[in-house]
Short mmCIF file of C-alpha atoms and ligand atoms in Angstrom, two decimals:
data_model
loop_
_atom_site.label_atom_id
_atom_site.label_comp_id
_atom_site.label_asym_id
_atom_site.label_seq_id
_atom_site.Cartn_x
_atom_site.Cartn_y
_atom_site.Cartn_z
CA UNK Q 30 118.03 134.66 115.05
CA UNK Q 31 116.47 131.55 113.39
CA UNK Q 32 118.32 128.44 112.83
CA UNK Q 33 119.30 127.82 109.30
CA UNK Q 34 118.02 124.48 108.29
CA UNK Q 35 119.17 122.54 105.06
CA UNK Q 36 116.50 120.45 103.61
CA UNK Q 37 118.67 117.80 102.02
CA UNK Q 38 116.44 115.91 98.99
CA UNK Q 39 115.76 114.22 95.89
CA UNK Q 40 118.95 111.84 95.79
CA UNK Q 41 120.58 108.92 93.45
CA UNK Q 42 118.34 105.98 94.70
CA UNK Q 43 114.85 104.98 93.44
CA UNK Q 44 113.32 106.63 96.16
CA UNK Q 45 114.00 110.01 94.89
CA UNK Q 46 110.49 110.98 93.77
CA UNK Q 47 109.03 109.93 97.37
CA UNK Q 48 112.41 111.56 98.85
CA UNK Q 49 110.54 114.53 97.41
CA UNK Q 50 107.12 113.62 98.89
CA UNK Q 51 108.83 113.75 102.34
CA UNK Q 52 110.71 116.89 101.71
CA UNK Q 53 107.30 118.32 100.79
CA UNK Q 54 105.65 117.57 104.26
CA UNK Q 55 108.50 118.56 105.85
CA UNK Q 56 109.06 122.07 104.63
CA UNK Q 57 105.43 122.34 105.18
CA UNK Q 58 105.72 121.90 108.88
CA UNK Q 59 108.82 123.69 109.36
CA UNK Q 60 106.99 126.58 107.90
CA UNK Q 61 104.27 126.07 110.31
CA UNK Q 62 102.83 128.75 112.73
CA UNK Q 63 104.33 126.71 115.92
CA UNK Q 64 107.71 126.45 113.66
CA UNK Q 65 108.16 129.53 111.35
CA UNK Q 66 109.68 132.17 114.27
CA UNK Q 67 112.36 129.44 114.60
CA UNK Q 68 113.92 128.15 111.80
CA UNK Q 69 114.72 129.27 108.45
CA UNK Q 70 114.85 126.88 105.75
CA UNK Q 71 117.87 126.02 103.13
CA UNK Q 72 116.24 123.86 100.47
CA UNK Q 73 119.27 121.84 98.79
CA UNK Q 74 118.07 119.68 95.56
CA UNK Q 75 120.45 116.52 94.83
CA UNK Q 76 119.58 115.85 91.02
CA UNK Q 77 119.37 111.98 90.18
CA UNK Q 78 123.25 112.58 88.94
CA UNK Q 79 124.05 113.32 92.12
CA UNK Q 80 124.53 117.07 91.18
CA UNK Q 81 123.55 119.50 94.58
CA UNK Q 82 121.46 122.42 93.51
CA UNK Q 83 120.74 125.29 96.21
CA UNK Q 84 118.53 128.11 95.56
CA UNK Q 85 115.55 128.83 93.49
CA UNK Q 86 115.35 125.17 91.67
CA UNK Q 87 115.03 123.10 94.64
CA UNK Q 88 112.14 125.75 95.98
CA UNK Q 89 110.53 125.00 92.91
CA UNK Q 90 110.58 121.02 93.17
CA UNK Q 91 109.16 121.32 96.36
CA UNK Q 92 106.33 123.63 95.30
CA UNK Q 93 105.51 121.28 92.37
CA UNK Q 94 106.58 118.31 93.70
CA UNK Q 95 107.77 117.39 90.77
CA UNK Q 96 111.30 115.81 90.07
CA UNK Q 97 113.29 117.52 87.70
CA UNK Q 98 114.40 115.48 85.08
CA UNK Q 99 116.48 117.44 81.95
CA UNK Q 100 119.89 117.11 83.67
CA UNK Q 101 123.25 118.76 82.36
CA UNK Q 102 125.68 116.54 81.40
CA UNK Q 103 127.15 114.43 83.88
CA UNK Q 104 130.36 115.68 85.57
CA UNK Q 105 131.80 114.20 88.56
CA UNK Q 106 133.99 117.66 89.10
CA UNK Q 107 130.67 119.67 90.78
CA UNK Q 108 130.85 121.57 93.43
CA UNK Q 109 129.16 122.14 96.68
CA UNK Q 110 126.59 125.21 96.56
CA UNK Q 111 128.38 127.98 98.53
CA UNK Q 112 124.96 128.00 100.45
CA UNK Q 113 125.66 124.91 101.96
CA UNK Q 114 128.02 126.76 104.44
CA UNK Q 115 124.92 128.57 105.69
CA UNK Q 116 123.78 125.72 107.03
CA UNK Q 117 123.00 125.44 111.05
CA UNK Q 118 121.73 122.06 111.18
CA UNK Q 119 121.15 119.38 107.84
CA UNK Q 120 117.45 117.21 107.86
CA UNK Q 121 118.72 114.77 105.10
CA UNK Q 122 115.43 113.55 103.90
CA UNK Q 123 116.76 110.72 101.60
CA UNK Q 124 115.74 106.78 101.10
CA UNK Q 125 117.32 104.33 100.15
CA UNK Q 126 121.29 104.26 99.18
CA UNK Q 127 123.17 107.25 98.99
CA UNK Q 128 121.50 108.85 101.27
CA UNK Q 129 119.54 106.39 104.62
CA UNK Q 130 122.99 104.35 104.06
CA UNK Q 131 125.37 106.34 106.10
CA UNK Q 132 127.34 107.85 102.72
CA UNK Q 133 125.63 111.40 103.27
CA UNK Q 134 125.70 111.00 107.12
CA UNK Q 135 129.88 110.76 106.41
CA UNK Q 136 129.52 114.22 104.27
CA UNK Q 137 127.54 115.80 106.80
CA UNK Q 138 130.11 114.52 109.64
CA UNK Q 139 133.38 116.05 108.01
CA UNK Q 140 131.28 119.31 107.95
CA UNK Q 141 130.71 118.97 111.24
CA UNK Q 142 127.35 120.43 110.98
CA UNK Q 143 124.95 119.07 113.20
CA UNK Q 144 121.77 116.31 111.33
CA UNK Q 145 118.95 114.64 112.05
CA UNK Q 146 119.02 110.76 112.40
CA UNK Q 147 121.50 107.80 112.39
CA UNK Q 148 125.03 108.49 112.04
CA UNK Q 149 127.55 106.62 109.69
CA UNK Q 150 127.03 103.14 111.63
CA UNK Q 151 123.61 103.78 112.38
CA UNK Q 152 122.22 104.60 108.49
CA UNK Q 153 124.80 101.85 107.54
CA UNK Q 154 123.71 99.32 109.53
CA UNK Q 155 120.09 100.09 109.12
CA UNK Q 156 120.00 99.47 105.19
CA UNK Q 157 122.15 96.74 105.12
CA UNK Q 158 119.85 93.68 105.77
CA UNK Q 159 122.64 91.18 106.56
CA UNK Q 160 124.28 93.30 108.58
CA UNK Q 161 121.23 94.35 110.36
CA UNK Q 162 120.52 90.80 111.15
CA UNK Q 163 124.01 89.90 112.63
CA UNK Q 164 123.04 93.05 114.60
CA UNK Q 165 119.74 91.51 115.49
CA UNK Q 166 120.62 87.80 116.09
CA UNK Q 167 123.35 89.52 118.99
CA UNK Q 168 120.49 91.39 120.92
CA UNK Q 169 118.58 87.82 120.63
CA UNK Q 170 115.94 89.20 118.62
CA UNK Q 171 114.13 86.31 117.11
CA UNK Q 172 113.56 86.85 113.30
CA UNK Q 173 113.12 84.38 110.22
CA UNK Q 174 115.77 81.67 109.04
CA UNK Q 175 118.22 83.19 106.07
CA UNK Q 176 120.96 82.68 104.46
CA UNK Q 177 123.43 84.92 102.42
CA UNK Q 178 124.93 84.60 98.97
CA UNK Q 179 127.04 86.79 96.86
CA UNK Q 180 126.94 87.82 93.39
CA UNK Q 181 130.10 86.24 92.27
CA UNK Q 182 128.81 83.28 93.27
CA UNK Q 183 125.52 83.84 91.67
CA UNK Q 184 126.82 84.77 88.28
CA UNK Q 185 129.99 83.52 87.44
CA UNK Q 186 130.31 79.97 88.94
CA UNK Q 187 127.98 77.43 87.12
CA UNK Q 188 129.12 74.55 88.95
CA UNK Q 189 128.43 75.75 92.41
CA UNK Q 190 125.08 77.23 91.56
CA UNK Q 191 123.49 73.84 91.69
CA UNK Q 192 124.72 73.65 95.17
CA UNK Q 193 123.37 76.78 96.05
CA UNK Q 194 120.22 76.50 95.42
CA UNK Q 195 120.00 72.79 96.85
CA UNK Q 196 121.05 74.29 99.77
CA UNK Q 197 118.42 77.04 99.83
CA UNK Q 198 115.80 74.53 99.21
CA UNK Q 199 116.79 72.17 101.95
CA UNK Q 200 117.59 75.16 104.56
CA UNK Q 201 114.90 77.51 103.86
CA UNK Q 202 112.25 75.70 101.77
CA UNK Q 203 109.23 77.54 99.78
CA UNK Q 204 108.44 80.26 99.68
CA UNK Q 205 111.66 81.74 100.25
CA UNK Q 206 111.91 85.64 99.88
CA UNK Q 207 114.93 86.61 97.63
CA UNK Q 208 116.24 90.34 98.32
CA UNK Q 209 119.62 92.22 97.72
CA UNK Q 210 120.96 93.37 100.88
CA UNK Q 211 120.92 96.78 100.21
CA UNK Q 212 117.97 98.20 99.30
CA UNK Q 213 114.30 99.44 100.08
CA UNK Q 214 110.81 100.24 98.47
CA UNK Q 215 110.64 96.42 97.82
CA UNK Q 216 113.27 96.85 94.99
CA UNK Q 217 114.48 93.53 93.40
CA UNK Q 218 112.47 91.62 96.18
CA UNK Q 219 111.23 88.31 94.56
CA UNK Q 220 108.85 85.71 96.35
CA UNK Q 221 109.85 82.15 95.20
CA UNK Q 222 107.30 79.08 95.15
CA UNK Q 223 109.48 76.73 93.85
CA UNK Q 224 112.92 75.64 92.38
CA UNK Q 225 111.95 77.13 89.00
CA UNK Q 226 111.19 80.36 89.77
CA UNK Q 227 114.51 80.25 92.08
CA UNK Q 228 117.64 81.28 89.60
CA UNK Q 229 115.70 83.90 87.76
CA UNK Q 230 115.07 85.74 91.32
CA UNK Q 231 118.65 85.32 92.20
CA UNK Q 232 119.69 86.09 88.97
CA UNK Q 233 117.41 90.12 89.20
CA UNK Q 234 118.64 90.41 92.71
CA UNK Q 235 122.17 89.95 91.90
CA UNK Q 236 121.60 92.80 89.73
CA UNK Q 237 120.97 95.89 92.00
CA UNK Q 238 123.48 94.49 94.81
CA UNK Q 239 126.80 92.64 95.08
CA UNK Q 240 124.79 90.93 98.28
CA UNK Q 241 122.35 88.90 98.20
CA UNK Q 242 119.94 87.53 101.36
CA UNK Q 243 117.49 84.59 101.02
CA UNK Q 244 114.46 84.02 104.01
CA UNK Q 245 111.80 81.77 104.79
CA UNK Q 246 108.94 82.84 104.21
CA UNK Q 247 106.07 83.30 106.68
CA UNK Q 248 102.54 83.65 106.79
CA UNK Q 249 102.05 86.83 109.07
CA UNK Q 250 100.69 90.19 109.91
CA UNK Q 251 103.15 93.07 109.20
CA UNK Q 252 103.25 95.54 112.03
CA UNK Q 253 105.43 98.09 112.35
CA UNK Q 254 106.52 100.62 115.40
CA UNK Q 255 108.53 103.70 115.55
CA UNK Q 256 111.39 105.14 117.58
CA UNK Q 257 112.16 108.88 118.43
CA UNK Q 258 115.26 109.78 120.85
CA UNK Q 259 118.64 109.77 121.03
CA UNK Q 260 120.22 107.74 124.20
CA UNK Q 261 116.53 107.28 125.71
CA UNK Q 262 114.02 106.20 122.97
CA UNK Q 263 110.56 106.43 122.88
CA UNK Q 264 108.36 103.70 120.98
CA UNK Q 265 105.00 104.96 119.79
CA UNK Q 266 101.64 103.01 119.72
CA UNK Q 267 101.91 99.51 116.91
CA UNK Q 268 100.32 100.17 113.65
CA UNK Q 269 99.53 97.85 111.11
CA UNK Q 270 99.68 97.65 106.98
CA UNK Q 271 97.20 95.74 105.59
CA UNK Q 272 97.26 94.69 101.50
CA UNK Q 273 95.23 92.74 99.31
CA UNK Q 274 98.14 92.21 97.29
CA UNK Q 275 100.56 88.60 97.48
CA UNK Q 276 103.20 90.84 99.45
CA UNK Q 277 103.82 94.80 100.38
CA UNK Q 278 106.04 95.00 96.66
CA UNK Q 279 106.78 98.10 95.15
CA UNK Q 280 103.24 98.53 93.52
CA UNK Q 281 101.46 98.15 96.55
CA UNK Q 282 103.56 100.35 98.48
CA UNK Q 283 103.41 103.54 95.91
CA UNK Q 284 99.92 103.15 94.53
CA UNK Q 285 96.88 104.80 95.92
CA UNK Q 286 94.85 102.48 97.92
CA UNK Q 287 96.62 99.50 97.36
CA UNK Q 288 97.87 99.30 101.25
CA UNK Q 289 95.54 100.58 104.55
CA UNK Q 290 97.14 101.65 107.86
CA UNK Q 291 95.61 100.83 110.72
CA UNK Q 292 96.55 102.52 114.03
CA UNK Q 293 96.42 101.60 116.48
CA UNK Q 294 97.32 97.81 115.42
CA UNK Q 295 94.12 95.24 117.05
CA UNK Q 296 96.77 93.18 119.28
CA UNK Q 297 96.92 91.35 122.46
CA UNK Q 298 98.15 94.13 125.10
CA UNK Q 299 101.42 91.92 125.83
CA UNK Q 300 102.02 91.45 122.19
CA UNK Q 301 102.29 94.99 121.86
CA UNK Q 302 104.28 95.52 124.91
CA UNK Q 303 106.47 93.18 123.66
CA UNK Q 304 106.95 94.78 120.05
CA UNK Q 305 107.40 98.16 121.25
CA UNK Q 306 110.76 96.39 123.66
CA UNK Q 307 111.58 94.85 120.32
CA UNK Q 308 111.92 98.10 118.63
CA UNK Q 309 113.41 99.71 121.09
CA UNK Q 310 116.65 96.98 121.30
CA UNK Q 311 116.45 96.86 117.60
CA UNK Q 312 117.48 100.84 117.62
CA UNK Q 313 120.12 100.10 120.34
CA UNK Q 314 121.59 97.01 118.21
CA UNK Q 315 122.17 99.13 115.20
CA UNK Q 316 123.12 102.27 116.97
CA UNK Q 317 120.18 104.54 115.42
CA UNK Q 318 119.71 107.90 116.97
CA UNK Q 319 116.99 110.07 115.87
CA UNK Q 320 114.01 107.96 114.31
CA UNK Q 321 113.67 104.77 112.99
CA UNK Q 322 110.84 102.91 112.27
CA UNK Q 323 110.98 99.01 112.83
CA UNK Q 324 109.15 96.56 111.40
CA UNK Q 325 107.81 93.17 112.19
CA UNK Q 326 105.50 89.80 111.38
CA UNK Q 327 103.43 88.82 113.40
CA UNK Q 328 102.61 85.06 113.07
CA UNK Q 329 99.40 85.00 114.53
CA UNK Q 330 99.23 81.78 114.58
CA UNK Q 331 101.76 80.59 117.04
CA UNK Q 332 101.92 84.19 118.93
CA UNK Q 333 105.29 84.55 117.67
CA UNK Q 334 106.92 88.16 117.12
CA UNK Q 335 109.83 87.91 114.65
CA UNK Q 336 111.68 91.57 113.66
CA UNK Q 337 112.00 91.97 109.79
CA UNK Q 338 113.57 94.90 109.17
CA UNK Q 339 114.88 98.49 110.91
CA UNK Q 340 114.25 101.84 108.52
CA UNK Q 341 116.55 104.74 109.43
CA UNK Q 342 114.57 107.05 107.22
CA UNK Q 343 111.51 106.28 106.60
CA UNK Q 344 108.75 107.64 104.43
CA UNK Q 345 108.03 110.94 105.66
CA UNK Q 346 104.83 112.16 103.94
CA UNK Q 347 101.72 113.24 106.28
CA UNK Q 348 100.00 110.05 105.80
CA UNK Q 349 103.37 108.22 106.20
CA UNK Q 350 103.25 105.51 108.91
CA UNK Q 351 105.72 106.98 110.98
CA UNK Q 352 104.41 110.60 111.17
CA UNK Q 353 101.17 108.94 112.08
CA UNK Q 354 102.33 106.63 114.85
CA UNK Q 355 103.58 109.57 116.85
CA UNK Q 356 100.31 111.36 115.65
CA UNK Q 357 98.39 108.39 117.06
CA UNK Q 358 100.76 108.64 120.11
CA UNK Q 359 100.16 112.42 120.97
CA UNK Q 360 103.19 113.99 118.96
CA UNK Q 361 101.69 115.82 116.10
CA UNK Q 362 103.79 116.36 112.93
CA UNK Q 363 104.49 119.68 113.22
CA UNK Q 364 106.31 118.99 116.77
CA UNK Q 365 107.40 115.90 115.71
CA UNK Q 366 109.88 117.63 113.25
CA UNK Q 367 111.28 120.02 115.36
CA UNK Q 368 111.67 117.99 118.14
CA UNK Q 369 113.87 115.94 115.57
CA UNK Q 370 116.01 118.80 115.20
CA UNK Q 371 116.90 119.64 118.89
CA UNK Q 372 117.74 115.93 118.71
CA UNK Q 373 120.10 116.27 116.45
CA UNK Q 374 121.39 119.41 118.15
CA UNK Q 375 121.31 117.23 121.78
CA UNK Q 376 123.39 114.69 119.94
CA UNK Q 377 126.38 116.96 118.69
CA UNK Q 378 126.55 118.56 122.00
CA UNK Q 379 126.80 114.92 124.09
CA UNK Q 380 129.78 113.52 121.65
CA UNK Q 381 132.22 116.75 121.44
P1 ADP L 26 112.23 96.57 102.06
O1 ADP L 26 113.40 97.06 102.86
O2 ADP L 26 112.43 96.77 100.60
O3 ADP L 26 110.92 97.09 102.58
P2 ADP L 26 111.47 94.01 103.28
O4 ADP L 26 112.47 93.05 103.80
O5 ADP L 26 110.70 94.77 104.28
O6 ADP L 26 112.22 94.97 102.25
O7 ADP L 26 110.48 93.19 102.35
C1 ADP L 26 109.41 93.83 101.67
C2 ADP L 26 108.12 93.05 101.86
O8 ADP L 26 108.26 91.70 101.39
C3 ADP L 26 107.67 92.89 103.31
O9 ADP L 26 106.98 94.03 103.76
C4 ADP L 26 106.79 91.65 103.21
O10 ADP L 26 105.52 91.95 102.65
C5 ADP L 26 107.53 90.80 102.21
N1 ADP L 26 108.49 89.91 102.89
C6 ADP L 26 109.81 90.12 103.01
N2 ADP L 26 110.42 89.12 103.64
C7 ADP L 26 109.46 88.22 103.96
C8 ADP L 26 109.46 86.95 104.62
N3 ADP L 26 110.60 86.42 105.07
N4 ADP L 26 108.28 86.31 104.78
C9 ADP L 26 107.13 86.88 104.32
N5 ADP L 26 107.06 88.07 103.68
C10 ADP L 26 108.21 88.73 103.49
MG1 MG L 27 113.58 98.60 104.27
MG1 MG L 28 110.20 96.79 104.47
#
C-alpha cells in the first residue's frame, strides 16, 4: 500500500505565501509518474492563526496557490484534524519561525511520526543566527566579525545605548548589517552607512525579535551550496545569486527578475572544493539531517570564503536554488523529494 504523506504548509511566519509556493512544487512531484504508485498525499493547511485545516481546503490552496485569508475567529482551543493520525511520514514545508525553527519538528516528535529534515536542535539551531554562529566559530568556520545585543537593552535603557552603539562603531565599523536573530526572507535586515542611520535599524530589528545580531559588512559574491543526507551528506555543485539591487532584501528576493541564479557558480576549482567542505561541517555543527542549504560570501578579493548563514528549509519552488543545485548535480526534483522521504524514514529507524 502507498505511504501516507502529510504535506504540512502555509504557517504563522511571513513566509507563508512562499511556504505555499513550495508546497505547490512539491505535491506536484509527489504526484509524479516516477512517484504516484508510492505515496499518497495528506495535504494539511496551517491558516496564518495557526489553525490546522485537513481536507478539501488545503487541496484547494494548493490548486490555486492562493493563501486563504477570511479566517474564523481566533481560538487557541483547536484541535488537531483527526486526519492527521493517517499520517505515515510528515514533509513540513514551512519557513521561517514556527515551522524551520524546530517548534513543529517538537510536534511531529511527540507523534512519533517519522519527517523530513532537521530535528528540534537541528531547525533550532539553523534559524537562530547567534546560535548558528557559536555553532560555526566551534567547527572553525571563518565568517564575518559580530556582535550581539538584546532588546531590553535596545529599548529600555537610554543611558547604555550610547555605549552600544560606540561600541558597534569601533568593533564593527560601516556598513554594519543589523538583523534579528531569528528570522529569514531578509525580514527586519537593515544595512547601516553610518551612526545616523544606526538606532533607527536597531530600533525595527528589536521589533520582530527579542535578539538582535550586528556584522561587518563585506563586499562579496554570495554563493550558496546544498546538503542532502542524513549521517553521510552530499554537497551539490556551488551556485551563485546575482542582484542589481544594494543587498539580496526582501524585494529582491520575491520579485520577478530582480535576482539571477547561476549554476554552476564561475569559481576557482579549489574555491569550490573548499565551499562544498564548508557546507558540509556547517550541517554537522548544527546537527541538520535531511537538507540544508548553506550560504556564503565570497570576497573575491582576498580569496577568502566566510559562511553566512545555514537554511534548514529552504525555498522549495522548481526554480528554487536548492531544487536546482541537485538538478545541476544529477538529482532531478522529482527524485530529489522522495529520496528526502526515505531519509526521513532511514533516520527514525537509526535512533529507536
Ligand atoms: P536571511 O536569513 O534573512 O536570508 P541573511 O543573513 O542571509 O538573512 O542576510 C540577507 C542578505 O543581506 C544577504 O543575502 C546579503 O545580501 C546581505 N548581508 C547580510 N549580512 C551581510 C554582511 N555581513 N555583509 C554583506 N552583506 C550582508
Ligand atoms: Mg536565512
Ligand atoms: Mg540568507
Amino acid at each position: 500500500s502507498k505511504l501516507r504523506v502529510g504535506l504540512l504548509f502555509g504557517g504563522r511566519s511571513g513566509e507563508h505565501e512562499v511556504s505555499i509556493s513550495s508546497a505547490r512544487a512539491i505535491a506536484l512531484a509527489l504526484s509524479s509518474e516516477e512517484n504516484a504508485n508510492k505515496y499518497e498525499i495528506l495535504p494539511f493547511y496551517i491558516q496564518k492563526d495557526g489553525r490546522w485545516l485537513a481536507g478539501d481546503v488545503p487541496q484547494q490552496v494548493l490548486t490555486s496557490g492562493v493563501a486563504l485569508t477570511t479566517l474564523a475567529a481566533i481560538s487557541k482551543l483547536w484541535q488537531f484534524p483527526a486526519q492527521t493520525q493517517e499520517v505515515d511520514v510528515w514533509f513540513p514545508i514551512l519557513h521561517g519561525p514556527n515551522g524551520e525553527d524546530g517548534t513543529i519538528q517538537g510536534l511531529l516528535s511527540l507523534m512519533q511520526v517519522p519527517f523530513v529534515g532537521s530535528g528540534v536542535l537541528g531547525s533550532a539551531m539553523g534559524m537562530d543566527k547567534i546560535a548558528m554562529k557559536m555553532a560555526f566559530a566551534q567547527a572553525g568556520l571563518a565568517q564575518v566579525k559580530y556582535l550581539t545585543l538584546t532588546r531590553a537593552q535596545i529599548w529600555s535603557n537610554p543611558c547604555v545605548f550610547p555605549k552600544l552603539c560606540d561600541q558597534i562603531e569601533a568593533t564593527l565599523g560601516y556598513p554594519c548589517f543589523v538583523k534579528p536573530a531569528n528570522l529569514g526572507s531578509s525580514v527586519g535586515i537593515a544595512k547601516v552607512r553610518s551612526s545616523s542611520e544606526l538606532e533607527a535599524a536597531l530600533d525595527n530589528a528589536a521589533s520582530y525579535d527579542r535578539r538582535i545580531i550586528v556584522e561587518t559588512g563585506v563586499v562579496a559574491r554570495e554563493v550558496e551550496c546544498a546538503v542532502f543526507g542524513n549521517d553521510q551528506p552530499q554537497a551539490s555543485v556551488v551556485g551563485e545569486i546575482t542582484f542589481e539591487s544594494d543587498f539580496y532584501d526582501y524585494e529582491t528576493k520575491y520579485t520577478q527578475g530582480q535576482a539571477d541564479l547561476l549554476i554552476p557558480a564561475q569559481l576557482p576549482d579549489s574555491v569550490m572544493r573548499q565551499i562544498q567542505d564548508m557546507a558540509l561541517q556547517a550541517f554537522a555543527a548544527v546537527d541538520a539531517a535531511g537538507l540544508a542549504r548553506v550560504d556564503f560570501f565570497y570576497v573575491e578579493a582576498t580569496g577568502e570564503i566566510l559562511i553566512n548563514e545555514i537554511n534548514t528549509f529552504p525555498g522549495f519552488t522548481a526554480t528554487s536554488m536548492y531544487p536546482q543545485l541537485w538538478a545541476k548535480s544529477g538529482i532531478p526534483f522529482t527524485e530529489l523529494v522522495d529520496r528526502l522521504i526515505q531519509l526521513a524514514l532511514e533516520r527514525t529507524q537509526k535512533s529507536e
